[in-house]
Amino acid sequence: MKERMEAIKAKAFERIQNAKSIDDLNEIKTSILGKKGELTSVLKGMKDVAPEDRPKVGQMVNEARAAIEEFLAAETKELQAKVRAEKMKKEVIDVTLPAKKLKAGHRHPNQIALDDLERVFVGMGYEVVEGPEVEYDKYNFELLNIPANHPAKDEQDTFYITKDILLRTQTSPVQARVMETGRMPIRIISPGRVFRSDEVDATHSPSFHQVEGLVIDKGITMADLKGTIDQWAKEFFGPDTKTKFRPHHFPFTEPSAEADVTCFKCGGKGCRMCKGSGWIEILGCGMVHPKVLKDCGIDPDVYSGFAFGIGLERVTLLKYEIDDMRLLYENDERFLEQF
Ligand code: DAH
């Protein structure tokens, strides 16, 4: 009996020592000390032991049980410590690793050009005002001397909401809205989105931006208009820039003109950028038509003024030598990152 006990104990110790996990140890525990375990079965076989030997056998079993339990507890504790240590090692945080970078965007080229443009005009004392993108026919056309059936309405075909409400085709309606307030003098620019039912190509888009300008005061002349545009062009495109004004027609100005700047690529000699002419067209302008003044509640015998309309995309493309307007709208990071 004594040998059997020793054998059970030795085998148990060996198994415990070789256990690789807490699960292994639990299994060993049940297989030896559990209800159907080896040691328990010895106790169950006590009925076959001679009565006088029973206390001795009982003591032996209890001693073996205590020894195994003690060893098991010690090994369990050790293994638990090992598992915890390994887990800590695995979960360690390397505080020296570089952080995930948040990608910060930056201003769109259109916005950069607009900020530059605004800076120049604000420096000359202009106020920046905005008007609605969904506009009444009255402001977009009627008050700007473009009555129903006027051919200019066809040229600026747009998206109608109702017969009288439309997506504005130009920023010029802001002129009428500002004049209507009756606060004199007026010196404003008004940047914003405009809409026309144009097909998309390298120079057209159904939605683009304009910057309107309007000055009304006593004694304003064409010389003020020319001086203002010339000064802006020099600050915006570079100090060597020259301007020239060609007669043109707009219903809301009289006289009207288109302004060209000397090509800042070739300095006026003629190149691919200016198609050999040395000049680049940048805006429409003119002296506000007396009828427009009158219809907006301003006495044309007392006040006069000038207006201009700059195509924002046009000057952005020119300034950065971009040859396709679509690039401005595609939001391709490889393009946008260059500004
Ligand atoms: N609104 C005109 C257009 O879209 C541009 C323009 C021309 C605006 C002359 C003006 C102006 O204020 O005086 O073609």
Coordinates of C-alpha atoms and ligand atoms in Angstrom, one line a residue, residues 144 156 169-173 175 194 196 208 210-214 225 248-253 255-258 283-288 306-311, ligand 1:
L144 CA -30.1 95.4 -64.1
Q156 CA -27.3 83.5 -69.3
T169 CA -26.5 83.7 -63.2
Q170 CA -24.2 86.5 -62.0
T171 CA -23.2 88.3 -58.8
S172 CA -24.5 91.6 -60.3
P173 CA -27.9 91.3 -58.5
Q175 CA -25.5 95.6 -56.9
V194 CA -23.2 81.7 -59.8
R196 CA -25.6 78.7 -65.7
F208 CA -18.6 78.9 -60.9
Q210 CA -17.7 85.8 -59.6
V211 CA -16.6 88.8 -57.7
E212 CA -18.8 91.8 -58.2
G213 CA -17.6 95.3 -57.5
L214 CA -19.6 98.5 -57.1
L225 CA -12.8 102.8 -62.6
H248 CA -18.0 96.3 -74.9
H249 CA -21.7 96.1 -74.1
F250 CA -23.4 95.1 -70.9
P251 CA -27.1 96.1 -70.3
F252 CA -26.4 97.6 -66.9
T253 CA -23.4 99.8 -67.7
P255 CA -20.3 102.9 -71.3
S256 CA -19.2 99.3 -70.8
A257 CA -15.7 97.8 -71.3
E258 CA -13.8 94.6 -71.0
L283 CA -13.2 91.2 -66.4
G284 CA -16.2 93.1 -67.6
C285 CA -17.0 96.6 -66.2
G286 CA -18.5 100.0 -66.9
M287 CA -20.2 103.1 -65.5
V288 CA -23.5 102.1 -63.9
F306 CA -18.8 102.1 -61.7
A307 CA -19.2 98.4 -61.5
F308 CA -17.1 95.4 -62.5
G309 CA -17.4 91.6 -62.5
I310 CA -14.4 89.3 -62.2
G311 CA -14.5 85.6 -63.0
Ligands
DAH1 N1 -22.2 90.1 -64.7 C1 -21.4 90.1 -65.9 C2 -21.3 88.7 -66.4 O1 -21.6 87.8 -65.7 C3 -20.1 90.6 -65.6 C4 -20.1 92.1 -65.3 C5 -19.8 92.9 -66.4 C6 -20.3 92.6 -64.1 C7 -19.8 94.3 -66.2 C8 -20.4 94.0 -63.9 C9 -20.1 94.8 -65.0 O2 -20.6 94.5 -62.8 O3 -20.1 96.1 -64.8 O4 -20.9 88.5 -67.6

